[in-house]
PDB file of C-alpha atoms in Angstrom:
ATOM      1  CA  GLN G   1     -14.454  75.743 147.649  1.00  0.00           C
ATOM      2  CA  LEU G   2     -11.771  73.361 146.408  1.00  0.00           C
ATOM      3  CA  VAL G   3     -12.243  72.944 142.646  1.00  0.00           C
ATOM      4  CA  LEU G   4     -10.052  71.523 139.879  1.00  0.00           C
ATOM      5  CA  THR G   5     -10.572  72.656 136.284  1.00  0.00           C
ATOM      6  CA  GLN G   6      -9.424  70.752 133.189  1.00  0.00           C
ATOM      7  CA  SER G   7     -10.003  71.302 129.488  1.00  0.00           C
ATOM      8  CA  PRO G   8     -12.384  68.624 128.157  1.00  0.00           C
ATOM      9  CA  SER G   9     -10.173  67.597 125.263  1.00  0.00           C
ATOM     10  CA  ALA G  10      -6.677  67.758 123.816  1.00  0.00           C
ATOM     11  CA  SER G  11      -4.963  66.264 120.817  1.00  0.00           C
ATOM     12  CA  ALA G  12      -1.442  65.807 119.527  1.00  0.00           C
ATOM     13  CA  SER G  13       0.352  63.787 116.890  1.00  0.00           C
ATOM     14  CA  LEU G  14       2.048  60.455 117.345  1.00  0.00           C
ATOM     15  CA  GLY G  15       5.616  61.051 118.514  1.00  0.00           C
ATOM     16  CA  ALA G  16       4.947  64.641 119.553  1.00  0.00           C
ATOM     17  CA  SER G  17       4.560  66.109 123.056  1.00  0.00           C
ATOM     18  CA  VAL G  18       1.476  67.383 124.837  1.00  0.00           C
ATOM     19  CA  LYS G  19       1.015  69.384 128.026  1.00  0.00           C
ATOM     20  CA  LEU G  20      -2.223  68.910 129.954  1.00  0.00           C
ATOM     21  CA  THR G  21      -3.313  71.502 132.499  1.00  0.00           C
ATOM     22  CA  CYS G  22      -5.186  71.251 135.784  1.00  0.00           C
ATOM     23  CA  THR G  23      -6.084  74.533 137.483  1.00  0.00           C
ATOM     24  CA  VAL G  24      -6.554  74.626 141.249  1.00  0.00           C
ATOM     25  CA  SER G  25      -9.091  77.081 142.674  1.00  0.00           C
ATOM     26  CA  ILE G  26      -7.466  80.399 143.586  1.00  0.00           C
ATOM     27  CA  GLY G  27      -7.661  79.933 147.375  1.00  0.00           C
ATOM     28  CA  HIS G  28      -5.801  76.628 147.189  1.00  0.00           C
ATOM     29  CA  ILE G  29      -2.659  77.643 145.340  1.00  0.00           C
ATOM     30  CA  ASN G  30      -0.413  75.539 147.594  1.00  0.00           C
ATOM     31  CA  TYR G  31      -2.313  72.301 147.038  1.00  0.00           C
ATOM     32  CA  ALA G  32      -0.652  69.315 145.453  1.00  0.00           C
ATOM     33  CA  ILE G  33      -2.511  67.229 142.924  1.00  0.00           C
ATOM     34  CA  ALA G  34      -2.272  63.719 141.524  1.00  0.00           C
ATOM     35  CA  TRP G  35      -2.639  62.741 137.868  1.00  0.00           C
ATOM     36  CA  HIS G  36      -4.440  59.560 136.869  1.00  0.00           C
ATOM     37  CA  GLN G  37      -4.762  57.944 133.439  1.00  0.00           C
ATOM     38  CA  GLN G  38      -7.798  55.965 132.370  1.00  0.00           C
ATOM     39  CA  GLN G  39      -7.434  54.036 129.136  1.00  0.00           C
ATOM     40  CA  PRO G  40     -10.602  52.789 127.411  1.00  0.00           C
ATOM     41  CA  GLU G  41     -12.296  49.910 129.248  1.00  0.00           C
ATOM     42  CA  LYS G  42      -9.664  49.918 132.018  1.00  0.00           C
ATOM     43  CA  GLY G  43      -9.478  51.037 135.602  1.00  0.00           C
ATOM     44  CA  PRO G  44      -7.649  54.279 136.364  1.00  0.00           C
ATOM     45  CA  ARG G  45      -3.895  54.233 136.864  1.00  0.00           C
ATOM     46  CA  TYR G  46      -1.988  56.570 139.151  1.00  0.00           C
ATOM     47  CA  LEU G  47       0.693  58.480 137.230  1.00  0.00           C
ATOM     48  CA  MET G  48       2.227  60.980 139.638  1.00  0.00           C
ATOM     49  CA  LYS G  49       1.826  63.520 142.390  1.00  0.00           C
ATOM     50  CA  VAL G  50       2.698  67.122 141.510  1.00  0.00           C
ATOM     51  CA  ASN G  51       3.471  69.576 144.310  1.00  0.00           C
ATOM     52  CA  SER G  52       2.911  73.326 144.165  1.00  0.00           C
ATOM     53  CA  ASP G  53       6.665  73.875 143.825  1.00  0.00           C
ATOM     54  CA  GLY G  54       6.732  71.738 140.696  1.00  0.00           C
ATOM     55  CA  SER G  55       8.384  68.714 142.226  1.00  0.00           C
ATOM     56  CA  HIS G  56       6.743  65.434 141.366  1.00  0.00           C
ATOM     57  CA  SER G  57       6.893  61.764 142.280  1.00  0.00           C
ATOM     58  CA  LYS G  58       5.746  59.074 139.889  1.00  0.00           C
ATOM     59  CA  GLY G  59       3.931  55.840 140.456  1.00  0.00           C
ATOM     60  CA  ASP G  60       5.393  52.396 139.921  1.00  0.00           C
ATOM     61  CA  GLY G  61       6.436  51.702 136.343  1.00  0.00           C
ATOM     62  CA  ILE G  62       5.472  55.068 134.918  1.00  0.00           C
ATOM     63  CA  PRO G  63       7.742  55.800 131.939  1.00  0.00           C
ATOM     64  CA  ASP G  64      10.135  58.742 131.831  1.00  0.00           C
ATOM     65  CA  ARG G  65       8.009  60.163 129.002  1.00  0.00           C
ATOM     66  CA  PHE G  66       5.580  61.364 131.664  1.00  0.00           C
ATOM     67  CA  SER G  67       6.559  64.361 133.752  1.00  0.00           C
ATOM     68  CA  GLY G  68       4.895  66.937 135.966  1.00  0.00           C
ATOM     69  CA  SER G  69       5.381  70.614 136.738  1.00  0.00           C
ATOM     70  CA  SER G  70       3.587  73.538 138.338  1.00  0.00           C
ATOM     71  CA  SER G  71       3.133  77.291 137.977  1.00  0.00           C
ATOM     72  CA  GLY G  72       0.888  79.274 140.278  1.00  0.00           C
ATOM     73  CA  THR G  73      -2.487  77.602 140.367  1.00  0.00           C
ATOM     74  CA  GLU G  74      -1.695  75.430 137.364  1.00  0.00           C
ATOM     75  CA  ARG G  75      -0.452  71.860 137.548  1.00  0.00           C
ATOM     76  CA  TYR G  76       0.820  70.226 134.402  1.00  0.00           C
ATOM     77  CA  LEU G  77       1.243  66.764 132.982  1.00  0.00           C
ATOM     78  CA  THR G  78       3.601  66.574 130.029  1.00  0.00           C
ATOM     79  CA  ILE G  79       3.714  63.485 127.856  1.00  0.00           C
ATOM     80  CA  SER G  80       6.541  63.319 125.343  1.00  0.00           C
ATOM     81  CA  SER G  81       7.080  60.937 122.417  1.00  0.00           C
ATOM     82  CA  LEU G  82       3.345  60.257 122.309  1.00  0.00           C
ATOM     83  CA  GLN G  83       2.324  56.682 121.657  1.00  0.00           C
ATOM     84  CA  SER G  84      -1.034  55.313 120.602  1.00  0.00           C
ATOM     85  CA  GLU G  85      -1.599  53.804 124.054  1.00  0.00           C
ATOM     86  CA  ASP G  86      -1.428  57.280 125.575  1.00  0.00           C
ATOM     87  CA  GLU G  87      -4.857  57.955 124.102  1.00  0.00           C
ATOM     88  CA  ALA G  88      -6.932  58.047 127.284  1.00  0.00           C
ATOM     89  CA  ASP G  89      -8.783  60.207 129.750  1.00  0.00           C
ATOM     90  CA  TYR G  90      -6.560  62.056 132.191  1.00  0.00           C
ATOM     91  CA  TYR G  91      -7.880  63.193 135.563  1.00  0.00           C
ATOM     92  CA  CYS G  92      -6.321  65.384 138.182  1.00  0.00           C
ATOM     93  CA  GLN G  93      -7.264  64.856 141.806  1.00  0.00           C
ATOM     94  CA  THR G  94      -6.639  66.722 145.005  1.00  0.00           C
ATOM     95  CA  TRP G  95      -7.570  66.379 148.639  1.00  0.00           C
ATOM     96  CA  GLY G  96      -8.376  68.560 151.603  1.00  0.00           C
ATOM     97  CA  THR G  97     -11.097  67.469 154.018  1.00  0.00           C
ATOM     98  CA  ALA G  98     -12.333  65.199 151.231  1.00  0.00           C
ATOM     99  CA  TRP G  99     -11.334  64.220 147.698  1.00  0.00           C
ATOM    100  CA  VAL G 100     -11.924  66.224 144.516  1.00  0.00           C
ATOM    101  CA  PHE G 101     -11.476  65.313 140.860  1.00  0.00           C
ATOM    102  CA  GLY G 102     -11.193  67.535 137.858  1.00  0.00           C
ATOM    103  CA  GLY G 103     -13.604  66.897 135.013  1.00  0.00           C
ATOM    104  CA  GLY G 104     -10.988  65.043 132.989  1.00  0.00           C
ATOM    105  CA  THR G 105      -9.253  65.665 129.673  1.00  0.00           C
ATOM    106  CA  LYS G 106      -9.775  63.292 126.760  1.00  0.00           C
ATOM    107  CA  LEU G 107      -6.461  63.012 124.910  1.00  0.00           C
ATOM    108  CA  THR G 108      -6.559  61.999 121.269  1.00  0.00           C
ATOM    109  CA  VAL G 109      -3.357  60.842 119.596  1.00  0.00           C
ATOM    110  CA  LEU G 110      -3.514  61.746 115.904  1.00  0.00           C
TER     111      LEU G 110
ATOM    112  CA  GLU D   1       2.275  43.481 143.350  1.00  0.00           C
ATOM    113  CA  VAL D   2      -0.674  45.454 144.651  1.00  0.00           C
ATOM    114  CA  GLN D   3      -3.991  44.049 143.454  1.00  0.00           C
ATOM    115  CA  LEU D   4      -7.511  45.324 144.089  1.00  0.00           C
ATOM    116  CA  VAL D   5     -10.347  43.179 142.774  1.00  0.00           C
ATOM    117  CA  GLU D   6     -13.911  44.456 142.989  1.00  0.00           C
ATOM    118  CA  SER D   7     -17.007  42.291 142.876  1.00  0.00           C
ATOM    119  CA  GLY D   8     -20.707  42.415 143.688  1.00  0.00           C
ATOM    120  CA  GLY D   9     -21.965  44.653 140.921  1.00  0.00           C
ATOM    121  CA  GLY D  10     -24.977  43.832 138.809  1.00  0.00           C
ATOM    122  CA  LEU D  11     -28.453  44.858 137.742  1.00  0.00           C
ATOM    123  CA  VAL D  12     -30.720  46.151 140.509  1.00  0.00           C
ATOM    124  CA  GLN D  13     -34.123  47.814 140.484  1.00  0.00           C
ATOM    125  CA  PRO D  14     -34.612  51.395 141.621  1.00  0.00           C
ATOM    126  CA  GLY D  15     -34.899  51.499 145.392  1.00  0.00           C
ATOM    127  CA  GLY D  16     -32.892  48.313 145.717  1.00  0.00           C
ATOM    128  CA  SER D  17     -29.656  47.503 147.493  1.00  0.00           C
ATOM    129  CA  LEU D  18     -26.303  45.977 146.641  1.00  0.00           C
ATOM    130  CA  ARG D  19     -23.068  45.260 148.502  1.00  0.00           C
ATOM    131  CA  LEU D  20     -19.794  45.719 146.703  1.00  0.00           C
ATOM    132  CA  SER D  21     -16.555  44.068 147.799  1.00  0.00           C
ATOM    133  CA  CYS D  22     -12.924  44.796 147.062  1.00  0.00           C
ATOM    134  CA  ALA D  23     -10.372  42.092 147.783  1.00  0.00           C
ATOM    135  CA  ALA D  24      -6.895  43.490 148.374  1.00  0.00           C
ATOM    136  CA  SER D  25      -3.501  41.788 148.111  1.00  0.00           C
ATOM    137  CA  GLY D  26       0.154  42.676 147.719  1.00  0.00           C
ATOM    138  CA  PHE D  27       0.303  45.131 150.634  1.00  0.00           C
ATOM    139  CA  ILE D  28      -0.517  45.237 154.336  1.00  0.00           C
ATOM    140  CA  PHE D  29      -4.185  46.097 153.990  1.00  0.00           C
ATOM    141  CA  SER D  30      -4.685  47.031 157.643  1.00  0.00           C
ATOM    142  CA  LYS D  31      -2.134  49.872 157.389  1.00  0.00           C
ATOM    143  CA  TYR D  32      -3.834  51.861 154.633  1.00  0.00           C
ATOM    144  CA  ALA D  33      -6.951  53.938 154.227  1.00  0.00           C
ATOM    145  CA  MET D  34      -9.154  52.946 151.317  1.00  0.00           C
ATOM    146  CA  SER D  35     -11.750  54.580 149.121  1.00  0.00           C
ATOM    147  CA  TRP D  36     -14.506  54.034 146.571  1.00  0.00           C
ATOM    148  CA  VAL D  37     -14.755  56.119 143.392  1.00  0.00           C
ATOM    149  CA  ARG D  38     -17.306  55.800 140.603  1.00  0.00           C
ATOM    150  CA  LEU D  39     -17.526  56.553 136.894  1.00  0.00           C
ATOM    151  CA  ALA D  40     -21.018  57.132 135.525  1.00  0.00           C
ATOM    152  CA  PRO D  41     -21.741  56.888 131.785  1.00  0.00           C
ATOM    153  CA  GLY D  42     -20.598  60.040 130.019  1.00  0.00           C
ATOM    154  CA  LYS D  43     -19.290  61.575 133.239  1.00  0.00           C
ATOM    155  CA  GLY D  44     -15.962  61.938 135.000  1.00  0.00           C
ATOM    156  CA  LEU D  45     -14.597  60.245 138.096  1.00  0.00           C
ATOM    157  CA  GLU D  46     -16.532  61.000 141.266  1.00  0.00           C
ATOM    158  CA  TRP D  47     -15.263  60.294 144.760  1.00  0.00           C
ATOM    159  CA  VAL D  48     -17.863  58.310 146.750  1.00  0.00           C
ATOM    160  CA  SER D  49     -16.498  57.335 150.165  1.00  0.00           C
ATOM    161  CA  ALA D  50     -13.359  56.603 152.151  1.00  0.00           C
ATOM    162  CA  ILE D  51     -12.378  54.828 155.358  1.00  0.00           C
ATOM    163  CA  THR D  52      -9.367  54.985 157.661  1.00  0.00           C
ATOM    164  CA  ALA D  53      -6.952  52.088 158.038  1.00  0.00           C
ATOM    165  CA  ASN D  54      -8.538  50.801 161.253  1.00  0.00           C
ATOM    166  CA  GLY D  55     -12.090  51.519 160.108  1.00  0.00           C
ATOM    167  CA  GLY D  56     -12.682  54.038 162.870  1.00  0.00           C
ATOM    168  CA  GLY D  57     -13.214  56.992 160.554  1.00  0.00           C
ATOM    169  CA  THR D  58     -15.310  57.362 157.420  1.00  0.00           C
ATOM    170  CA  ASN D  59     -16.087  60.111 154.932  1.00  0.00           C
ATOM    171  CA  TYR D  60     -18.771  60.372 152.266  1.00  0.00           C
ATOM    172  CA  GLY D  61     -19.402  62.451 149.178  1.00  0.00           C
ATOM    173  CA  ASP D  62     -22.700  64.286 148.886  1.00  0.00           C
ATOM    174  CA  SER D  63     -24.198  61.652 146.586  1.00  0.00           C
ATOM    175  CA  ALA D  64     -23.483  58.884 149.109  1.00  0.00           C
ATOM    176  CA  LYS D  65     -24.452  60.493 152.395  1.00  0.00           C
ATOM    177  CA  GLY D  66     -27.339  58.706 154.094  1.00  0.00           C
ATOM    178  CA  ARG D  67     -27.565  55.951 151.477  1.00  0.00           C
ATOM    179  CA  PHE D  68     -24.161  54.251 151.215  1.00  0.00           C
ATOM    180  CA  THR D  69     -22.044  52.707 153.977  1.00  0.00           C
ATOM    181  CA  ILE D  70     -18.350  51.946 153.691  1.00  0.00           C
ATOM    182  CA  SER D  71     -16.731  49.306 155.881  1.00  0.00           C
ATOM    183  CA  ARG D  72     -13.754  46.978 155.945  1.00  0.00           C
ATOM    184  CA  ASP D  73     -12.687  43.642 157.400  1.00  0.00           C
ATOM    185  CA  ASN D  74      -8.940  43.757 158.000  1.00  0.00           C
ATOM    186  CA  SER D  75      -8.889  40.051 158.886  1.00  0.00           C
ATOM    187  CA  LYS D  76     -10.096  39.334 155.344  1.00  0.00           C
ATOM    188  CA  ASP D  77      -8.208  42.135 153.542  1.00  0.00           C
ATOM    189  CA  THR D  78     -11.528  43.263 152.111  1.00  0.00           C
ATOM    190  CA  LEU D  79     -13.249  46.604 151.635  1.00  0.00           C
ATOM    191  CA  TYR D  80     -17.016  46.921 151.280  1.00  0.00           C
ATOM    192  CA  LEU D  81     -19.580  49.418 150.082  1.00  0.00           C
ATOM    193  CA  GLN D  82     -23.231  48.912 150.954  1.00  0.00           C
ATOM    194  CA  LEU D  83     -25.493  50.687 148.470  1.00  0.00           C
ATOM    195  CA  ASN D  84     -29.088  51.389 149.516  1.00  0.00           C
ATOM    196  CA  SER D  85     -32.011  53.303 147.989  1.00  0.00           C
ATOM    197  CA  LEU D  86     -30.430  53.127 144.575  1.00  0.00           C
ATOM    198  CA  THR D  87     -31.571  55.335 141.699  1.00  0.00           C
ATOM    199  CA  ALA D  88     -30.715  55.433 138.012  1.00  0.00           C
ATOM    200  CA  GLU D  89     -28.172  58.169 138.792  1.00  0.00           C
ATOM    201  CA  ASP D  90     -26.147  55.597 140.734  1.00  0.00           C
ATOM    202  CA  THR D  91     -25.513  53.579 137.565  1.00  0.00           C
ATOM    203  CA  ALA D  92     -21.735  53.538 137.244  1.00  0.00           C
ATOM    204  CA  ILE D  93     -18.564  51.510 137.417  1.00  0.00           C
ATOM    205  CA  TYR D  94     -17.420  51.473 141.032  1.00  0.00           C
ATOM    206  CA  TYR D  95     -13.685  51.358 141.693  1.00  0.00           C
ATOM    207  CA  CYS D  96     -11.871  50.784 144.917  1.00  0.00           C
ATOM    208  CA  ALA D  97      -8.658  52.681 145.433  1.00  0.00           C
ATOM    209  CA  LYS D  98      -5.819  52.523 147.930  1.00  0.00           C
ATOM    210  CA  ILE D  99      -4.949  55.783 149.625  1.00  0.00           C
ATOM    211  CA  ALA D 100      -1.241  56.587 149.798  1.00  0.00           C
ATOM    212  CA  ALA D 101       0.282  56.757 153.243  1.00  0.00           C
ATOM    213  CA  ARG D 102       1.251  60.064 154.778  1.00  0.00           C
ATOM    214  CA  SER D 103       3.092  61.056 157.926  1.00  0.00           C
ATOM    215  CA  SER D 104       0.124  62.857 159.479  1.00  0.00           C
ATOM    216  CA  GLY D 105      -3.577  62.545 158.787  1.00  0.00           C
ATOM    217  CA  TRP D 106      -5.111  60.021 156.452  1.00  0.00           C
ATOM    218  CA  ILE D 107      -6.467  62.005 153.510  1.00  0.00           C
ATOM    219  CA  ASN D 108      -4.114  61.709 150.559  1.00  0.00           C
ATOM    220  CA  TYR D 109      -4.022  60.790 146.901  1.00  0.00           C
ATOM    221  CA  PHE D 110      -4.972  57.398 145.418  1.00  0.00           C
ATOM    222  CA  ASP D 111      -1.938  55.345 144.412  1.00  0.00           C
ATOM    223  CA  TYR D 112      -3.535  52.093 143.249  1.00  0.00           C
ATOM    224  CA  TRP D 113      -6.879  51.283 141.630  1.00  0.00           C
ATOM    225  CA  GLY D 114      -8.946  48.230 140.882  1.00  0.00           C
ATOM    226  CA  GLN D 115     -10.573  47.360 137.570  1.00  0.00           C
ATOM    227  CA  GLY D 116     -14.058  48.189 138.773  1.00  0.00           C
ATOM    228  CA  THR D 117     -17.463  46.538 139.072  1.00  0.00           C
ATOM    229  CA  LEU D 118     -20.494  47.726 137.132  1.00  0.00           C
ATOM    230  CA  VAL D 119     -23.696  48.666 138.927  1.00  0.00           C
ATOM    231  CA  THR D 120     -26.755  49.178 136.744  1.00  0.00           C
ATOM    232  CA  VAL D 121     -29.935  50.540 138.305  1.00  0.00           C
ATOM    233  CA  SER D 122     -32.911  49.951 136.065  1.00  0.00           C
ATOM    234  CA  SER D 123     -36.398  48.513 136.120  1.00  0.00           C
TER     235      SER D 123
END
């Protein structure tokens, strides 16, 4: 079964960097994922697609501070130079015969 | 600029029905598959349903099967979701999302989202 696992919460200081992790179920190690950001009271926003080889392609207008990478079954979203507006829920998503979301990570900027 | 604007949400009694709409602009609507995703209070994003670009193929999540119907009118650049037999567990913000194109097949990631419409099921 295709499952994505995320830690429920993460925190980092203003101006620092944070690396969020999305783990793909072991039988789906070659699956790409997409990262989406949902700020409070807003609709989700597509950030980027991350392939199993670590390559990534970002959505329109996504700042260079956001980057993606991959290692084994783990897909990462790294946000550098954290800003207050980065405080949001971050979801990973993948697709096979249907669509699957991870449980989301609530990022707090201290 | 791609825009997706949902409407049709509101308060409905358990067992009731509602039809959601999503008006699309800024891209050639008829060339892209589309989807509905929901966010229930205190929960994470949940995929609900999706439809191919020409409307000939549909797919539903377990919570939607047998109760919800997705459709589209490419002449009106509009996506729909008919919600029937609603329960309190269907209370959520419903978002429409554009599915990114791919060279083969139609199942892919979501590259644009709307702002959502709130559905509240309560007596």
